[in-house]
Tab-separated table of C-alpha atoms and ligand atoms in Angstrom:
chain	number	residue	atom	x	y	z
A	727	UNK	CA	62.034	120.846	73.344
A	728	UNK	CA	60.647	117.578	71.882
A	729	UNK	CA	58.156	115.851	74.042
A	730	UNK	CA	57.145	111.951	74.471
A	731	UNK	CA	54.464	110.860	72.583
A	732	UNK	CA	53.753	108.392	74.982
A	733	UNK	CA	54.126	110.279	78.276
A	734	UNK	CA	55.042	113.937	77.663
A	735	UNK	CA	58.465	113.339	79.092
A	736	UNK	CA	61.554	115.262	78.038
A	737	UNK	CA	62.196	112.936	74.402
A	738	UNK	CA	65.531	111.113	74.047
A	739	UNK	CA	65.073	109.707	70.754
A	740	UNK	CA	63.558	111.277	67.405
A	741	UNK	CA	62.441	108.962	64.669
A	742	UNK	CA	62.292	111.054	61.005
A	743	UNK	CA	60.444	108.548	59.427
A	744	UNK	CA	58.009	107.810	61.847
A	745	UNK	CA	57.272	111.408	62.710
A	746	UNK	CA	58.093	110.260	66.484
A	747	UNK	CA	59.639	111.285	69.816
A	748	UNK	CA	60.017	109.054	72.870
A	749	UNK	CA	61.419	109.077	75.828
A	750	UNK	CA	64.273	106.036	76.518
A	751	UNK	CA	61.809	103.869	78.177
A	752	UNK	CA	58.832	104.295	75.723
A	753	UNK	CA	61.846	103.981	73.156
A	754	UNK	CA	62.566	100.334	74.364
A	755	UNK	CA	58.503	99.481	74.420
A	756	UNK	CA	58.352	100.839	70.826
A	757	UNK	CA	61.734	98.833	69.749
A	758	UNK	CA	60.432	95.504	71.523
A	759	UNK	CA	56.832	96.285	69.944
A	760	UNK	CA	58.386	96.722	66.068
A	761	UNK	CA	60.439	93.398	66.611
A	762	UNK	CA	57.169	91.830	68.118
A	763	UNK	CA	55.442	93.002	64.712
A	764	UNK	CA	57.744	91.742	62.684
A	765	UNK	CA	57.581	88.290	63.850
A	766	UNK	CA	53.820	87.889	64.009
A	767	UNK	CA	54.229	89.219	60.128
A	768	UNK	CA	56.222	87.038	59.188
A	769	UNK	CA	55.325	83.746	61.125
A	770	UNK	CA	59.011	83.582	62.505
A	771	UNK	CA	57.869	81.977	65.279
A	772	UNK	CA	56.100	81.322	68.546
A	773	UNK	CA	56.993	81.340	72.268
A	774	UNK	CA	57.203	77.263	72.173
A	775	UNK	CA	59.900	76.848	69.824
A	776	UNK	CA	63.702	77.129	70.850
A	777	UNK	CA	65.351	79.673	69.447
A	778	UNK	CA	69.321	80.241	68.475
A	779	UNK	CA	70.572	83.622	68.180
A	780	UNK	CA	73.580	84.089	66.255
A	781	UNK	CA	75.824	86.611	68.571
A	782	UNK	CA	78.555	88.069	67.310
A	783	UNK	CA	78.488	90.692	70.312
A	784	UNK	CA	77.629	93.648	67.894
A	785	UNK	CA	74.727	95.961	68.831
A	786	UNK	CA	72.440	94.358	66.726
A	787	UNK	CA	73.058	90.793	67.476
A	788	UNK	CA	72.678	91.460	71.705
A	789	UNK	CA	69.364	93.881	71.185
A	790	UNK	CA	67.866	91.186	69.280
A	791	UNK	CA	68.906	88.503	72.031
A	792	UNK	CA	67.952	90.921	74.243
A	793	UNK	CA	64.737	92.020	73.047
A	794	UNK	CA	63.616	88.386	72.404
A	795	UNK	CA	64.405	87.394	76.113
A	796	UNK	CA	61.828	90.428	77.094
A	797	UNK	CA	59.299	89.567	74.732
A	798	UNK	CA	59.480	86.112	76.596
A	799	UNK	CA	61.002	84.118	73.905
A	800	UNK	CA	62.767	80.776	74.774
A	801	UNK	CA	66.049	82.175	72.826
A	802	UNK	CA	69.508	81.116	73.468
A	803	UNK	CA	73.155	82.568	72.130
A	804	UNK	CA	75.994	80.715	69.697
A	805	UNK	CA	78.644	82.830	69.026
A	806	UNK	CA	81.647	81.915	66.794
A	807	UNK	CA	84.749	82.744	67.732
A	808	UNK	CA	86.403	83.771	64.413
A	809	UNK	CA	89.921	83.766	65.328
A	810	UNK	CA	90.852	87.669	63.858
A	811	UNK	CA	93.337	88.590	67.083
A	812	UNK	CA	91.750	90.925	69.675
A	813	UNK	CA	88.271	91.462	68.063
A	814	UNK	CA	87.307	88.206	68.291
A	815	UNK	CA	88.775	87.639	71.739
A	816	UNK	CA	86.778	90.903	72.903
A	817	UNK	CA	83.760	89.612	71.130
A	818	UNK	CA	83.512	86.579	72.598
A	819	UNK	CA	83.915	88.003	75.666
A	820	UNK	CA	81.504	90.713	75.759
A	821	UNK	CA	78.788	87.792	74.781
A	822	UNK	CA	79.594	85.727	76.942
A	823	UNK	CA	79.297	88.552	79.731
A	824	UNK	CA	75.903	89.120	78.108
A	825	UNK	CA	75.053	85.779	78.439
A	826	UNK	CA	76.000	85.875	82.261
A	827	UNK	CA	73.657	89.229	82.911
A	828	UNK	CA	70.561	87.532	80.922
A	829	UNK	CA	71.290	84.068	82.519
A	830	UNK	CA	70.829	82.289	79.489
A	831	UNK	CA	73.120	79.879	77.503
A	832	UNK	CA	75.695	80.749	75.455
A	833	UNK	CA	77.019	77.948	72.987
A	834	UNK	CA	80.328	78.756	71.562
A	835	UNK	CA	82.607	77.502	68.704
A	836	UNK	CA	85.798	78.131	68.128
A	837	UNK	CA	86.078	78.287	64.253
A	838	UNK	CA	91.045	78.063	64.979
A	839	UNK	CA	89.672	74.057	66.605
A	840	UNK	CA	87.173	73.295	63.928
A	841	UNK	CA	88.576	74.413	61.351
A	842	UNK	CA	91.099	77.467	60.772
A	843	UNK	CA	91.379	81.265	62.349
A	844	UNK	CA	89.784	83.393	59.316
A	845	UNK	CA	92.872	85.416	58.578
A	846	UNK	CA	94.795	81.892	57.614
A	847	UNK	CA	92.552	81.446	55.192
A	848	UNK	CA	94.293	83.278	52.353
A	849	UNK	CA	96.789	80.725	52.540
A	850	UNK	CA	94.426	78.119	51.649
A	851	UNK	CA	91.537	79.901	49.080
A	852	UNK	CA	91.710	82.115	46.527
A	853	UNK	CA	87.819	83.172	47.672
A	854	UNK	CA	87.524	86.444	49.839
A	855	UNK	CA	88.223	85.887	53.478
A	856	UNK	CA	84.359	87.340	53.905
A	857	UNK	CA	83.021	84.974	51.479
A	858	UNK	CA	84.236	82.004	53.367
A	859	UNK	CA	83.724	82.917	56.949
A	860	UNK	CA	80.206	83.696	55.633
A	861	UNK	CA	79.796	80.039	54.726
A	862	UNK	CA	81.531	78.643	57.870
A	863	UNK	CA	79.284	80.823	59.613
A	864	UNK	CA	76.079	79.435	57.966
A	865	UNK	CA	77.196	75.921	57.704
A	866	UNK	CA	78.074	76.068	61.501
A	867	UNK	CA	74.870	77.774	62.629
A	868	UNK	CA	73.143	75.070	61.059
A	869	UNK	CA	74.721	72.147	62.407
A	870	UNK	CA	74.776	73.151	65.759
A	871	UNK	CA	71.589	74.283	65.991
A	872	UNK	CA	70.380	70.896	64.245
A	873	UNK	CA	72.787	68.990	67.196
A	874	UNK	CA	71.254	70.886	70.336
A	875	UNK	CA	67.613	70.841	69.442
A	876	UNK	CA	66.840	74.628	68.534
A	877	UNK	CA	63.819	74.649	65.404
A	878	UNK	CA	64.810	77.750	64.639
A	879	UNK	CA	68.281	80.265	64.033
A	880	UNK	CA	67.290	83.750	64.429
A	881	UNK	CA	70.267	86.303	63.181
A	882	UNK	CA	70.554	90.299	63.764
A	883	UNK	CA	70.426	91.436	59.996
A	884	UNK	CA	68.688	94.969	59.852
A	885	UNK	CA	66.919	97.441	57.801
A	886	UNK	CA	70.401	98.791	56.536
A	887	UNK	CA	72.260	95.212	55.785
A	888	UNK	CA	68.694	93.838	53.975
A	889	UNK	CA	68.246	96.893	52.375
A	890	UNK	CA	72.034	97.164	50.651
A	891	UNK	CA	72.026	93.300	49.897
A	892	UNK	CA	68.673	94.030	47.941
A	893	UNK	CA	70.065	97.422	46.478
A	894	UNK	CA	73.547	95.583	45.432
A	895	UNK	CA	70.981	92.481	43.924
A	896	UNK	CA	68.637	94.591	41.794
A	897	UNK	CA	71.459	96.499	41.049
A	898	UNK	CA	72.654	93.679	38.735
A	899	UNK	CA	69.550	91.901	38.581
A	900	UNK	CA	70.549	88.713	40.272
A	901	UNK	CA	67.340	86.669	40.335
A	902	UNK	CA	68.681	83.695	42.089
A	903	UNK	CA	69.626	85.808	45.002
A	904	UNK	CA	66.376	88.269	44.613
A	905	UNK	CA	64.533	85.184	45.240
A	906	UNK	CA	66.050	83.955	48.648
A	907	UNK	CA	66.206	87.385	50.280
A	908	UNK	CA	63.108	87.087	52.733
A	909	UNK	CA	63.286	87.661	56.533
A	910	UNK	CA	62.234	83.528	56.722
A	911	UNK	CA	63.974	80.508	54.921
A	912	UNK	CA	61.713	77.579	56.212
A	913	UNK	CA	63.035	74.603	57.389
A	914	UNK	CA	63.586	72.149	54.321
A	915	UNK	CA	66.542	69.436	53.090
A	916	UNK	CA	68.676	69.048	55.922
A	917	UNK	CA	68.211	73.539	56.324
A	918	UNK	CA	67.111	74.253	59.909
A	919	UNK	CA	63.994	77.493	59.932
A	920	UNK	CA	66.278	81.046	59.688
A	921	UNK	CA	65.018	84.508	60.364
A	922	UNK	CA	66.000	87.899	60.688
A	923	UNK	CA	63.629	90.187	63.069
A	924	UNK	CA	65.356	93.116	62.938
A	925	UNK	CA	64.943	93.291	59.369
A	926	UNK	CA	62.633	96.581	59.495
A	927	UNK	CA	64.722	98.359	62.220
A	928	UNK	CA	67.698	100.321	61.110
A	929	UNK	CA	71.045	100.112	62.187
A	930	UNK	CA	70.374	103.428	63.823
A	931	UNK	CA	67.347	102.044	65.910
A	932	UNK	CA	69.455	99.053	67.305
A	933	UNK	CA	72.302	101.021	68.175
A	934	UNK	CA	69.976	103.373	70.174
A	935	UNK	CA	68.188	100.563	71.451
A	936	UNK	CA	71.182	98.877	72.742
A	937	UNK	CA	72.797	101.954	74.901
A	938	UNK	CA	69.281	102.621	76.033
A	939	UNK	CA	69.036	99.277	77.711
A	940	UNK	CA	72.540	99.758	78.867
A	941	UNK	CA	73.678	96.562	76.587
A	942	UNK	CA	77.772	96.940	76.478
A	943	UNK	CA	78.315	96.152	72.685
A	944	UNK	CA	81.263	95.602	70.189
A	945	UNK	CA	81.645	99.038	68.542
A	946	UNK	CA	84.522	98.619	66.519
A	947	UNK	CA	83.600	96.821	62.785
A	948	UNK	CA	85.386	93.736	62.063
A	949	UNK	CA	88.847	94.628	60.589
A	950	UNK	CA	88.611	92.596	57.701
A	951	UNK	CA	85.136	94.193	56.590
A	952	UNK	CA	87.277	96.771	55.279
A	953	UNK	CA	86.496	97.586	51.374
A	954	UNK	CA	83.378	95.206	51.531
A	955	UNK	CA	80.928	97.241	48.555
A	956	UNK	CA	78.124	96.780	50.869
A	957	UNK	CA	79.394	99.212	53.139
A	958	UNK	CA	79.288	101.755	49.923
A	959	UNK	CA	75.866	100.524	49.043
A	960	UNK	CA	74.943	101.448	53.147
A	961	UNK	CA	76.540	104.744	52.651
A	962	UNK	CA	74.649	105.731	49.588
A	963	UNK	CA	70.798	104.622	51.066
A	964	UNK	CA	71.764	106.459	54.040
A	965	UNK	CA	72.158	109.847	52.565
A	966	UNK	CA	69.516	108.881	50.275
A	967	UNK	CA	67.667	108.436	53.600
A	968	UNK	CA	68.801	111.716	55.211
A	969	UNK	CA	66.817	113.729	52.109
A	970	UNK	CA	63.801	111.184	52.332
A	971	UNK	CA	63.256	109.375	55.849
A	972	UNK	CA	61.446	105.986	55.555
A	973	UNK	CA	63.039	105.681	51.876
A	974	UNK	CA	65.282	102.360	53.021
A	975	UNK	CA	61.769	100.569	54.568
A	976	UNK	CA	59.721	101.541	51.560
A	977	UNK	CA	62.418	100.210	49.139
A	978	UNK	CA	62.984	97.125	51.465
A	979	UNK	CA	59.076	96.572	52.280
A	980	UNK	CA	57.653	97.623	48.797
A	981	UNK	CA	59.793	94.729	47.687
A	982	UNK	CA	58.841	91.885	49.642
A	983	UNK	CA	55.257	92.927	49.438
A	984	UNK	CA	55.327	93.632	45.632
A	985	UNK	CA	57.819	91.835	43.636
A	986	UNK	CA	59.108	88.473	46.135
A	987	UNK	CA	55.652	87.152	45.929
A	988	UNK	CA	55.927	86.983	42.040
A	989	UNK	CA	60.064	85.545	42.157
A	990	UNK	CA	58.624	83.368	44.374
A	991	UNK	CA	56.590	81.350	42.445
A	992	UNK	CA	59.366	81.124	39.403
A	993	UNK	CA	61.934	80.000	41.789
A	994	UNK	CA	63.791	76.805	41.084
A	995	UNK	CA	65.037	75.294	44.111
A	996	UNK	CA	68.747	73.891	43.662
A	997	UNK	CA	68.646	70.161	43.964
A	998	UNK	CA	70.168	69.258	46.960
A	999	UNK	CA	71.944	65.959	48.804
A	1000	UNK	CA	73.666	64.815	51.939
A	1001	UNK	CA	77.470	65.625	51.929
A	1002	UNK	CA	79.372	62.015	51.984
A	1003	UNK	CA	81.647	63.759	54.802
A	1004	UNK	CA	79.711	65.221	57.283
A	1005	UNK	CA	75.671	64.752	56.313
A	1006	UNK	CA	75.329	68.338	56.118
A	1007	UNK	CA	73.208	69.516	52.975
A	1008	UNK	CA	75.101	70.292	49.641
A	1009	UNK	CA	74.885	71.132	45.663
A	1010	UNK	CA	77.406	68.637	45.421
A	1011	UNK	CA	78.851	64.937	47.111
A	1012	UNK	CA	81.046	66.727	49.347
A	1013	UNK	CA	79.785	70.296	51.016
A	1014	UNK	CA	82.150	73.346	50.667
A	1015	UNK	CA	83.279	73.518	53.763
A	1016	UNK	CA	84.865	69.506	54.254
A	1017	UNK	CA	86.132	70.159	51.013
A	1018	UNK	CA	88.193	73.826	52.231
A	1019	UNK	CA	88.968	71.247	55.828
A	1020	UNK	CA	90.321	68.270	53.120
A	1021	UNK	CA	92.378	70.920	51.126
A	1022	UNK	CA	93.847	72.461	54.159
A	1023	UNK	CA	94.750	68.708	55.642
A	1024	UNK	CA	96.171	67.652	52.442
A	1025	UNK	CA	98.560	70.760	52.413
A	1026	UNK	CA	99.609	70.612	56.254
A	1027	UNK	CA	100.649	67.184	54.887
A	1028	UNK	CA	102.661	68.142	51.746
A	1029	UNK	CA	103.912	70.879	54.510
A	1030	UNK	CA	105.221	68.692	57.553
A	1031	UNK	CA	106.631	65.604	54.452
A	1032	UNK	CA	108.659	68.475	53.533
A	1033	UNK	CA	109.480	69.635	57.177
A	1034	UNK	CA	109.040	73.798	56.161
B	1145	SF4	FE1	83.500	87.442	58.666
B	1145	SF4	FE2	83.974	89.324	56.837
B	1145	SF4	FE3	81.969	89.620	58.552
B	1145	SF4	FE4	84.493	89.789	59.411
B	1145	SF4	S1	83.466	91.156	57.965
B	1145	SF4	S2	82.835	88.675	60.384
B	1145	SF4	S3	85.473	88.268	58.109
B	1145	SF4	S4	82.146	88.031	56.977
B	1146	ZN	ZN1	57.704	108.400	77.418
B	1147	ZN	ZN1	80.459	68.281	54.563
């Protein structure tokens, strides 16, 4: 029988790549402690700025909320409410219960008002649904965030989404992208500070971390993730992990302590300006997203002239 490290209780949790066993409350300390690390690392932030987490009600998005709250972080919750039938009506619901147990905030947006639910979008844009509820997403994050006062938007990425968004990017080389993928953007042209402080904990870790501390969570993925290549590239560094434990945080790690600092100082930032619509930053006069809300006004239009 494995034994605590900490306290020589009966373990609960075995980490390969660590070489450790804990019991579930010396699992939580060690969870809060790695997410604690990662932050002072990084410079994400301190306990006087106000923070905005980005729930989706997924396990990783509520341990982080949760874990900042404990670490006595000043962090609120935005959650937008996608519009994809039940999922999103259960997600917004289990954060907002979340919300109610912590006693913090929850800001919502509902993306059907602002905009359009996600699955209408293939009426509208040739783009993958993902693609442009990934944009919405950012774009929203930002704005709101900007609006209520928070310095900084923190998200639940972990060691499993950074480390197959850097696998699928080296995979083809993509500089550009190579160059942005660091657990901190900084605040600059219009861009509120982002980070991600679950970037060296697995999707394994949170999920544990989350039933441990009794969080109720999402479980099911969202239904139009379905066929996404990432979720291949997670696959493959996960039984690529099974042989060598710790192989997804040295790929991850080795890379932002080897090769970002040298991208970084070749990287050309994109010029940016104020969209004419809504102020919002943009490569070009008017940001994606008015331009997606003008297209789909312009064809309700042409729709209701011709009364189908
Ligand atoms: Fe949006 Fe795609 Fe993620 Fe679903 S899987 S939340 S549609 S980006
Ligand atoms: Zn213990
Ligand atoms: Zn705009």
């Amino acid at each position: 029988m494995r034994r605590c490290a900490k306290c020589g209780k009966k373990a609960q949790v075995f980490l390969p790549q660590h070489r450790l066993s804990l019991c579930g409350e010396h699992y939580i300390e060690w969870f809060e402690n790695r997410v604690e690390r990662t932050i002072r690392e990084f410079r994400m932030f301190s306990r006087w700025d106000k923070i905005l987490v980005a729930v989706s009600g997924g396990k990783d998005s509520l341990s982080l909320w949760q874990a900042l709250i404990k670490l006595g972080y000043d962090a609120d919750g935005f959650h937008i409410n996608l519009g994809i039938g039940n999922y999103s009506e259960m997600s917004n619901q289990i954060a907002l219960k979340f919300a109610c147990k912590v006693g913090r905030t929850l800001h919502e947006l509902h993306l059907a008002k602002e905009v359009m639910p996600v699955p209408d979008f293939r009426d509208y844009d040739k783009r993958p649904a993902c693609s442009l509820c990934g944009t919405l997403k950012r774009y929203y994050m930002n704005k709101v965030a900007k609006e209520l006062g928070y310095s900084v938007v923190a998200t639940g990425h972990n060691l499993d989404d950074e480390s197959a968004v850097l696998f699928s990017n080296a995979l083809s080389w993509n500089i550009e992208y190579l160059e942005r993928q660091y657990p901190v953007l900084p605040e600059e042209n219009g861009f509120v500070k982002k980070v991600k402080p679950l970037c060296k904990v697995s999707e394994k870790e949170s999920a544990l971390y989350a039933v441990l501390s009794g969080i109720e969570y999402v479980e099911d993925e969202c239904p139009m993730a379905q066929g996404a290549t990432t979720i291949d590239y997670k696959l493959y560094l996960s039984q690529l992990e099974e042989k060598m434990p710790g192989i997804k945080l040295r790929f991850y790690s080795e890379f932002l302590r080897k090769l970002y600092p040298i991208l970084k100082t070749q990287e050309q930032k994109a010029k940016l300006q104020k969209c004419k619509v809504c102020g919002e930053p943009s490569i070009s006069d008017i940001c994606s997203v008015c331009k997606l809300k003008i297209k789909i006004s312009s064809r309700k239009y042409i729709h209701d002239q011709h009364g189908e």
